[in-house]
Amino acid sequence: GPLYPQDIVSEQPERFFVCELIRERIFEQYRDEVPYSTAVEIVEFIERDTGKTFISADVIVERESQKGILIGKKGEALKRIGQSRF
C-alpha cells in the first residue's frame, strides 16, 4: 500500500512545482530587475470542477523597491504573470 496519505502525496509536489513555475515566469519577465532570491509561497490551491485550478500565491522580494517593479504600472506586470498558462 501507499506509504503516505494520498492527499499529502498529490498536493505537496504540485504546490512545489507551481511555486517553481511562478518563479520561472517572474525571472523570464524581469530578468535582472528582480533577484533570484525572490520566493513564492502558495496561499490557496483549489482544484475546480471546471478544470481550472485556483491558485493564490505570495511573492516575497528582498527590497521594497522591487515590489513596484513586480507589480508594474497599474498592476499590469503582475497581471501578466497571473494570466500565464502553465
Short mmCIF file of C-alpha atoms in Angstrom, two decimals:
data_model
loop_
_atom_site.label_atom_id
_atom_site.label_comp_id
_atom_site.label_asym_id
_atom_site.label_seq_id
_atom_site.Cartn_x
_atom_site.Cartn_y
_atom_site.Cartn_z
CA GLY A 1 0.00 0.00 0.00
CA PRO A 2 0.94 3.66 -0.14
CA LEU A 3 3.50 4.97 2.36
CA TYR A 4 1.78 8.36 2.78
CA PRO A 5 -1.84 9.55 2.77
CA GLN A 6 -2.92 10.21 -0.83
CA ASP A 7 -3.75 13.91 -0.32
CA ILE A 8 -0.26 14.65 1.03
CA VAL A 9 1.44 12.80 -1.81
CA SER A 10 -0.58 14.55 -4.51
CA GLU A 11 -0.79 18.14 -3.26
CA GLN A 12 2.66 18.90 -1.82
CA PRO A 13 4.63 18.21 -5.03
CA GLU A 14 2.03 20.16 -7.04
CA ARG A 15 2.40 23.17 -4.76
CA PHE A 16 6.19 22.99 -5.05
CA PHE A 17 6.09 22.80 -8.86
CA VAL A 18 3.58 25.64 -9.07
CA CYS A 19 5.88 27.80 -6.92
CA GLU A 20 8.77 26.99 -9.24
CA LEU A 21 6.70 27.73 -12.36
CA ILE A 22 5.65 31.12 -10.97
CA ARG A 23 9.27 31.94 -10.07
CA GLU A 24 10.31 30.94 -13.59
CA ARG A 25 7.73 33.32 -15.11
CA ILE A 26 8.93 36.13 -12.83
CA PHE A 27 12.55 35.64 -13.91
CA GLU A 28 11.59 35.41 -17.59
CA GLN A 29 9.64 38.66 -17.35
CA TYR A 30 12.02 40.71 -15.17
CA ARG A 31 15.46 39.27 -15.92
CA ASP A 32 18.00 41.30 -13.90
CA GLU A 33 15.47 43.62 -12.24
CA VAL A 34 14.41 41.12 -9.58
CA PRO A 35 16.96 38.94 -7.76
CA TYR A 36 16.85 35.17 -7.78
CA SER A 37 16.22 35.19 -4.03
CA THR A 38 12.59 36.04 -4.81
CA ALA A 39 10.38 33.46 -3.11
CA VAL A 40 6.86 32.24 -3.87
CA GLU A 41 4.51 30.78 -1.27
CA ILE A 42 1.17 29.21 -2.18
CA VAL A 43 -1.65 30.62 -0.04
CA GLU A 44 -4.57 28.73 -1.64
CA PHE A 45 -4.62 25.82 -4.07
CA ILE A 46 -8.15 24.84 -5.07
CA GLU A 47 -8.92 22.37 -7.83
CA ARG A 48 -12.20 23.32 -9.52
CA ASP A 49 -14.71 21.18 -11.37
CA THR A 50 -14.18 23.38 -14.45
CA GLY A 51 -10.68 22.01 -14.86
CA LYS A 52 -9.02 25.31 -13.94
CA THR A 53 -7.18 25.33 -10.63
CA PHE A 54 -7.46 28.46 -8.47
CA ILE A 55 -4.05 29.43 -7.08
CA SER A 56 -3.36 32.32 -4.73
CA ALA A 57 0.32 32.99 -4.07
CA ASP A 58 2.50 35.46 -2.19
CA VAL A 59 5.66 36.70 -3.89
CA ILE A 60 8.37 37.72 -1.43
CA VAL A 61 11.12 40.11 -2.53
CA GLU A 62 14.21 41.45 -0.75
CA ARG A 63 13.58 45.20 -1.02
CA GLU A 64 10.57 47.49 -1.03
CA SER A 65 11.64 48.94 -4.41
CA GLN A 66 11.28 45.51 -6.03
CA LYS A 67 7.57 45.41 -5.17
CA GLY A 68 6.91 48.26 -7.59
CA ILE A 69 8.87 46.51 -10.33
CA LEU A 70 6.91 43.28 -9.86
CA ILE A 71 3.52 44.99 -9.73
CA GLY A 72 4.18 47.39 -12.60
CA LYS A 73 2.14 50.38 -13.70
CA LYS A 74 -1.49 49.89 -12.61
CA GLY A 75 -0.70 46.26 -11.78
CA GLU A 76 -0.13 45.31 -15.42
CA ALA A 77 3.12 43.40 -14.87
CA LEU A 78 1.73 41.26 -12.06
CA LYS A 79 -1.44 40.64 -14.06
CA ARG A 80 0.65 39.19 -16.94
CA ILE A 81 2.21 36.67 -14.56
CA GLY A 82 -1.19 35.82 -13.08
CA GLN A 83 -2.59 35.10 -16.53
CA SER A 84 0.32 32.90 -17.62
CA ARG A 85 -0.56 29.46 -18.88
CA PHE A 86 1.33 26.67 -17.16
#
